[in-house]
Short mmCIF file of C-alpha atoms in Angstrom, two decimals:
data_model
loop_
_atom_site.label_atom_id
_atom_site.label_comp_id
_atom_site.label_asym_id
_atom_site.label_seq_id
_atom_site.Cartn_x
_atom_site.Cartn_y
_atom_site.Cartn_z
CA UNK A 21 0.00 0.00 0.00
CA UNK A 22 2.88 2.32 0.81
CA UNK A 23 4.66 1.60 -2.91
CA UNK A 24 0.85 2.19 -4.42
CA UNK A 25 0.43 5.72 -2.29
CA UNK A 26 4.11 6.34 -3.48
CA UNK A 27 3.56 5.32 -7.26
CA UNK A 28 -0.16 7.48 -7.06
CA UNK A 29 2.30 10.79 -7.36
CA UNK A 30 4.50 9.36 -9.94
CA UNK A 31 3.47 8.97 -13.79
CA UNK A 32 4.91 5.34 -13.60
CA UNK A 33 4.49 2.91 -16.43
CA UNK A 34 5.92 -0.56 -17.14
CA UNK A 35 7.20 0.89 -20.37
CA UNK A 36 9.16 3.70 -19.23
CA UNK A 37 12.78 3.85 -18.21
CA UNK A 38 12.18 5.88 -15.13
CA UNK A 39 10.01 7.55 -12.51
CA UNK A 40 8.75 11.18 -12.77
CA UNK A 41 7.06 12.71 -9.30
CA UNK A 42 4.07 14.86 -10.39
CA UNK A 43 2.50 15.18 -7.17
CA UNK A 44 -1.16 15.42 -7.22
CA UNK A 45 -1.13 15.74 -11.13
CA UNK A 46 -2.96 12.39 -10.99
CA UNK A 47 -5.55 12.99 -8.43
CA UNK A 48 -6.49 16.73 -10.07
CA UNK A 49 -6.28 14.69 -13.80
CA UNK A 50 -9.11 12.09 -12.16
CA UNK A 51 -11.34 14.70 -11.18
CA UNK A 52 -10.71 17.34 -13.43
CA UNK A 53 -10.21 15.58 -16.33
CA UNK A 54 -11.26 12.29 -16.96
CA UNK A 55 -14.83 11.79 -17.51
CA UNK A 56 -14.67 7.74 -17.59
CA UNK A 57 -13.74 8.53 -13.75
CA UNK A 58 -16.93 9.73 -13.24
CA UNK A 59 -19.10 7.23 -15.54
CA UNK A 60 -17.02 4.39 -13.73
CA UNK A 61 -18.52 5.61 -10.45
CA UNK A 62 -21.67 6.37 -11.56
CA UNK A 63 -22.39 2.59 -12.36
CA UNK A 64 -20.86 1.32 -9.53
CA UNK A 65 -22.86 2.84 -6.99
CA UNK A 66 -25.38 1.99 -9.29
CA UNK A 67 -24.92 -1.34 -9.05
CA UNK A 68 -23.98 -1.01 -5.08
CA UNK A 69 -27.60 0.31 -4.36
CA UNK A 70 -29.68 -2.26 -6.12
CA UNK A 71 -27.19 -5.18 -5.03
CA UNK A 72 -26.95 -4.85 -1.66
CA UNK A 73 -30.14 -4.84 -0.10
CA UNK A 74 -31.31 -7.47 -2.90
CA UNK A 75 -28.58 -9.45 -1.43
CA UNK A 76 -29.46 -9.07 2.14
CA UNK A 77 -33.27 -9.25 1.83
CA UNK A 78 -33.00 -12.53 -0.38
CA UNK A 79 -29.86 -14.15 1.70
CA UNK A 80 -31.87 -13.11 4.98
CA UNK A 81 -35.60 -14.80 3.77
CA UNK A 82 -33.48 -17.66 2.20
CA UNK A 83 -31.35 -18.41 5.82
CA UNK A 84 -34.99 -18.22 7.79
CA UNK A 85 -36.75 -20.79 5.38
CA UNK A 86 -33.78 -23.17 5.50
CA UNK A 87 -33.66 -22.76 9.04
CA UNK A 88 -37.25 -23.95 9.97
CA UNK A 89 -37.79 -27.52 11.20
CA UNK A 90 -38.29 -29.18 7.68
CA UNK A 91 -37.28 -32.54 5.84
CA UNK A 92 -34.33 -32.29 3.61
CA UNK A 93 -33.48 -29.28 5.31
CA UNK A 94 -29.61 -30.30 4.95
CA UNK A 95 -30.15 -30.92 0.79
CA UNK A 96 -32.00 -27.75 0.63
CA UNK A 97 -28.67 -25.86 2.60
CA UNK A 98 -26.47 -27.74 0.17
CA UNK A 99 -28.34 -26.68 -2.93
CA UNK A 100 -28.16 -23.08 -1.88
CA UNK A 101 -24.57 -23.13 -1.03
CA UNK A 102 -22.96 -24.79 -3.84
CA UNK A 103 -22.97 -22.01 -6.80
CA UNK A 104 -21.03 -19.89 -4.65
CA UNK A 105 -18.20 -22.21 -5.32
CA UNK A 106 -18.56 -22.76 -8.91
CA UNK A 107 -15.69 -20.57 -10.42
CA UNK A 108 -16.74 -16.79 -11.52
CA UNK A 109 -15.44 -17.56 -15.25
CA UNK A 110 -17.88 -20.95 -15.51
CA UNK A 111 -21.24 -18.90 -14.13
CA UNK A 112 -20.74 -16.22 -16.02
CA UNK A 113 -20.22 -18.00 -19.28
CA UNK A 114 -23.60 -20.14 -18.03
CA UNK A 115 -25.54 -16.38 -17.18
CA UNK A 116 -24.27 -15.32 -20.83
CA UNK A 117 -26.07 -18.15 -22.27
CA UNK A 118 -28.82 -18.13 -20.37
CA UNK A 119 -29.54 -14.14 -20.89
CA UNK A 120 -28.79 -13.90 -24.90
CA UNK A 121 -31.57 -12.16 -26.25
CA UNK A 122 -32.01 -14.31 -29.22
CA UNK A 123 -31.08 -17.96 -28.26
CA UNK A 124 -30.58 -17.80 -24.44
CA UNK A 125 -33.04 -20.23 -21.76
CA UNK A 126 -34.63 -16.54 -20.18
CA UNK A 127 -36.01 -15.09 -23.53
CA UNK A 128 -36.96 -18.71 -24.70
CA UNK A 129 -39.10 -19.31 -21.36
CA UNK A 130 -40.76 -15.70 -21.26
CA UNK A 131 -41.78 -16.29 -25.33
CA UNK A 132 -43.24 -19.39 -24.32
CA UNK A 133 -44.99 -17.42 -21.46
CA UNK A 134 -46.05 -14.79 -23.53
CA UNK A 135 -44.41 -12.13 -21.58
CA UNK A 136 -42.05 -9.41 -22.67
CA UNK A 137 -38.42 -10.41 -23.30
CA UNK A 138 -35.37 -8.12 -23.02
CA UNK A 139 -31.83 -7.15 -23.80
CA UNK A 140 -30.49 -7.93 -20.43
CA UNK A 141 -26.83 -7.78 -21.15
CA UNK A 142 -26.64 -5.84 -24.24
CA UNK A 143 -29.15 -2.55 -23.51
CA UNK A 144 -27.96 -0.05 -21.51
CA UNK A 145 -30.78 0.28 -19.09
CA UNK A 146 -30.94 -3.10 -18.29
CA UNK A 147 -27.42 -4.10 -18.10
CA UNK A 148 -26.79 -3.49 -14.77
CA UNK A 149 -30.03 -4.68 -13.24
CA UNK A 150 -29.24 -8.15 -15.15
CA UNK A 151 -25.42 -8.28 -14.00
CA UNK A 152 -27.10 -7.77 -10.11
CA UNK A 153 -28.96 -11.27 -10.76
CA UNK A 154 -26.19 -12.77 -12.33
CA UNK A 155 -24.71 -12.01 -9.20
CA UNK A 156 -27.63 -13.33 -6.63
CA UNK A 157 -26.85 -16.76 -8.14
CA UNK A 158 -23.80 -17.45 -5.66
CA UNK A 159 -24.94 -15.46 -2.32
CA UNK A 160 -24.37 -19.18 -0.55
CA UNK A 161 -22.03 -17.65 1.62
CA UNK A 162 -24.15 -14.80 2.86
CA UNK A 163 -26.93 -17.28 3.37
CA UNK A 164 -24.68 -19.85 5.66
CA UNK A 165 -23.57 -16.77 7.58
CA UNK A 166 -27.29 -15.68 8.28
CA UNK A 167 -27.66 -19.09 9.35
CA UNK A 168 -24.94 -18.75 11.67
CA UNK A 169 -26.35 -16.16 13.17
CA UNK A 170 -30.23 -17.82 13.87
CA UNK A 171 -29.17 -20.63 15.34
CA UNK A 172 -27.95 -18.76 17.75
CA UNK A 173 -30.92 -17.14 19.14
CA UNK A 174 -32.26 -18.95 22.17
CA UNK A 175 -35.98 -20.75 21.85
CA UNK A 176 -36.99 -19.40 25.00
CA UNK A 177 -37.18 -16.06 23.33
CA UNK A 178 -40.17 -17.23 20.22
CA UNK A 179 -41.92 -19.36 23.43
CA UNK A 180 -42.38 -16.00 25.50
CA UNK A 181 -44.13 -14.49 22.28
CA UNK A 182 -45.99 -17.38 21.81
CA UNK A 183 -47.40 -17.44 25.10
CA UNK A 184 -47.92 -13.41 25.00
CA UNK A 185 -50.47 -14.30 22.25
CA UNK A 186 -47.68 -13.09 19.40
CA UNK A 187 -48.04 -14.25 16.17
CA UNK A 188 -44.87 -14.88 13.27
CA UNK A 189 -44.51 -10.87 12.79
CA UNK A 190 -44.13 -10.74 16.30
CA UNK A 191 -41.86 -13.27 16.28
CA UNK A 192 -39.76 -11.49 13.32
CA UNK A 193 -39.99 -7.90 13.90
CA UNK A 194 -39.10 -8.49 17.95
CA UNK A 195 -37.06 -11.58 18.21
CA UNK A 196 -35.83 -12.60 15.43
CA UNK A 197 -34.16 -9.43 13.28
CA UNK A 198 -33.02 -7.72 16.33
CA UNK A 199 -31.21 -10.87 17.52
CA UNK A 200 -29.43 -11.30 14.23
CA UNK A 201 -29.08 -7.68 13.40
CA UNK A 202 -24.93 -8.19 14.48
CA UNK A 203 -24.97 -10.57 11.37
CA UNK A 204 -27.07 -8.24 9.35
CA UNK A 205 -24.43 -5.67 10.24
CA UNK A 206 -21.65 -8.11 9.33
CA UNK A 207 -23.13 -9.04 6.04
CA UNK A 208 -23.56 -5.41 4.96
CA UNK A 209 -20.26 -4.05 5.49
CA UNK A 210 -19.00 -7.45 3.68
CA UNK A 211 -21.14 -7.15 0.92
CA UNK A 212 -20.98 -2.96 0.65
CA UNK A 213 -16.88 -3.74 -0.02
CA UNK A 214 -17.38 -6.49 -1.84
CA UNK A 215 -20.11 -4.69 -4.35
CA UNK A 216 -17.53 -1.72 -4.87
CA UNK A 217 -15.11 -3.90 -6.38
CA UNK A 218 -17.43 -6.12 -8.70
CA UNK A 219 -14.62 -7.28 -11.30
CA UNK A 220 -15.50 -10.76 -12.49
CA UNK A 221 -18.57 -9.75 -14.18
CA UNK A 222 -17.68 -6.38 -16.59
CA UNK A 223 -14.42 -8.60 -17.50
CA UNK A 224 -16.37 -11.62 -18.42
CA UNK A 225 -19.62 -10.60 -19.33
CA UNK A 226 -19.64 -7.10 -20.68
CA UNK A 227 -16.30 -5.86 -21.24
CA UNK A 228 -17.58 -2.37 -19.66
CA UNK A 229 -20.19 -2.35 -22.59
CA UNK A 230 -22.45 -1.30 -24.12
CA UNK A 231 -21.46 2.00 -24.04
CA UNK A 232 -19.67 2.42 -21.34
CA UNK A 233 -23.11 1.36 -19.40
CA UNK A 234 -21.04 -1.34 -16.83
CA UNK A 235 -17.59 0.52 -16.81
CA UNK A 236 -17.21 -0.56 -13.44
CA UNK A 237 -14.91 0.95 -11.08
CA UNK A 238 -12.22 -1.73 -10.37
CA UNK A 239 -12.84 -2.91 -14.12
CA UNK A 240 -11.58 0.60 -15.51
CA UNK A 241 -8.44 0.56 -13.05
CA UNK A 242 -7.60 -2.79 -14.65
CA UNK A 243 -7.89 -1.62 -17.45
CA UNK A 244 -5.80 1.73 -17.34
CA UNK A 245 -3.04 -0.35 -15.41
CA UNK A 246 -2.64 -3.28 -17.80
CA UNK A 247 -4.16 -2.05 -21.16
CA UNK A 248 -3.24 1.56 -20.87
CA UNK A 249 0.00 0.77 -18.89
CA UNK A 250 -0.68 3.51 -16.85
CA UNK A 251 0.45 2.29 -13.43
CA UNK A 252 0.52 5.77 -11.61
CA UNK A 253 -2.80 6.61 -12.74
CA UNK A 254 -4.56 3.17 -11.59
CA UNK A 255 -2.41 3.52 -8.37
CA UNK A 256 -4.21 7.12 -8.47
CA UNK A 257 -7.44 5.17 -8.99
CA UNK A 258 -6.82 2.54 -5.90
CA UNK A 259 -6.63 5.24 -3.35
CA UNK A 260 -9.80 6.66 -4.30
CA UNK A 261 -11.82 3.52 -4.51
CA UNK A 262 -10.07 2.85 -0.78
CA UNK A 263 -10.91 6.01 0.67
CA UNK A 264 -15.03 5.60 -0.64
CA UNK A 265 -14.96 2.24 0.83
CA UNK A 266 -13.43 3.23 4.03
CA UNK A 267 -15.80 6.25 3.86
CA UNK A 268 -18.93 3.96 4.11
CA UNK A 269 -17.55 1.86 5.99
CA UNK A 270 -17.00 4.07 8.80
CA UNK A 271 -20.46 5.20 8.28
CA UNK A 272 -22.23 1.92 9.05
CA UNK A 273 -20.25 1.69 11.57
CA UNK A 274 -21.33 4.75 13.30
CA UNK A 275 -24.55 4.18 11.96
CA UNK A 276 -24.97 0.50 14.05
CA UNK A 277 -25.32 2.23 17.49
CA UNK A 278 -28.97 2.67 16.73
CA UNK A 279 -30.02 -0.38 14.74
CA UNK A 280 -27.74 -3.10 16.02
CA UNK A 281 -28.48 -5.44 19.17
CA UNK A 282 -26.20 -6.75 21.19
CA UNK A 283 -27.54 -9.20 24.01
CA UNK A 284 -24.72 -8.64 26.08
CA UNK A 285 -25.63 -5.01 26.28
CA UNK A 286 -28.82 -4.93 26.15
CA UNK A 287 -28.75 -2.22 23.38
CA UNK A 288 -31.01 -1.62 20.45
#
């Protein structure tokens, strides 16, 4: 991180013989400058506000139906978890099938349907929205960690509402999502960081297209470092992306006094 600060006021590139210091030449270019800066972070808090409460909201309801009493609840945890290990490269070339407009599974279904089909991947409204449930397929890990935290929560707690007369709102509103809000907490941060440096899916599936419409951040300062050989710049481009992430992080985290539970306080 130091050499990346250092390089961030240099104009250093692979194919030069030495280093020049130009101070904050980068960071005044970035905003100044460079309007692909801007689109870049236009999408991806785009794509950071429509995939991370999808991802919490569907991980959360997914983790409280697998965790109710049921048969084949250990198949049904299985099922859920394994996509998340299937390599990025192999589910995206599976969600490109599966979302071409002329020949791909989605279209084919909704035809047979007789519902409206769409461009998915290859409009530029729609691109984003489509790469968010390309991205829903492998939130195993977010569901085992929800999990985690409701098996957690004591039984004695849902028997006191049951015998108050409370019903399964009761139940959820008072017990359960203040028990696990720690885990919510957890899962945000996890997934806010992780959204802000979506990769895998411009690389693969869009190439930042069309138009520019999924120039995502961390794909663009790939893409100046190794295409454009402009190593200062990206470095330029790291420090930004780490201060925004370390800006909202420190913002839930200030946030959390007055939404997160914590038993052994007994806080809310």
């Amino acid at each position: 991180m130091a050499a990346s600060l250092f390089l961030s006021l240099t104009d250093y590139s692979i194919f030069k013989d030495g280093i020049r210091f130009v101070g904050l030449d980068n960071f005044i270019r970035l905003f100044t400058e460079d309007e692909l800066f801007w689109k870049s972070l236009k999408v991806t808090f785009y794509f950071v506000v429509l995939k991370v409460p999808a991802t919490i909201i569907v991980s959360f309801a997914i983790a409280l139906l697998l965790n109710m009493n049921l048969k084949g609840r250990a198949l049904f945890r299985t099922i859920v978890y394994l996509p998340s290990i299937v390599p990025a490269v192999a589910t995206s070339m599976i969600w490109i099938w599966l979302l071409n407009p002329d020949l791909g599974l989605v279209n084919t279904v909704l035809r047979w349907l007789h519902l409206p089909t769409g461009m998915w991947l290859y409009a530029e409204n729609s691109v984003i929205p489509s790469i968010v449930l390309t991205t829903m397929w492998g939130i195993g890990g977010t569901v085992v960690i929800f999990l985690a935290g409701l098996s957690g929560i004591p039984n004695q707690y849902y028997e006191a509402i049951e015998v108050d007369g409370g019903g399964w709102r009761h139940k959820l509103f008072h017990i359960t999502i203040p028990m696990v809000s720690p885990t919510i907490f957890f899962n945000t941060i996890m997934t806010i960081i992780g959204s802000f440096q979506v990769f895998n899916e411009a690389y693969i599936l869009t190439q930042g297209g069309p138009n520019n419409s999924s120039l995502f951040y961390i794909f663009y300062l790939w893409r100046t470092a190794f295409r454009d050989t402009e190593m200062g710049y990206a470095s330029a481009l790291a420090w930004v992306m780490f201060v925004i992430i370390m800006l909202f992080t420190l913002l839930i985290f200030r946030t959390s006094k007055s939404w997160v539970y914590y038993e052994g306080e007994g806080r809310s």
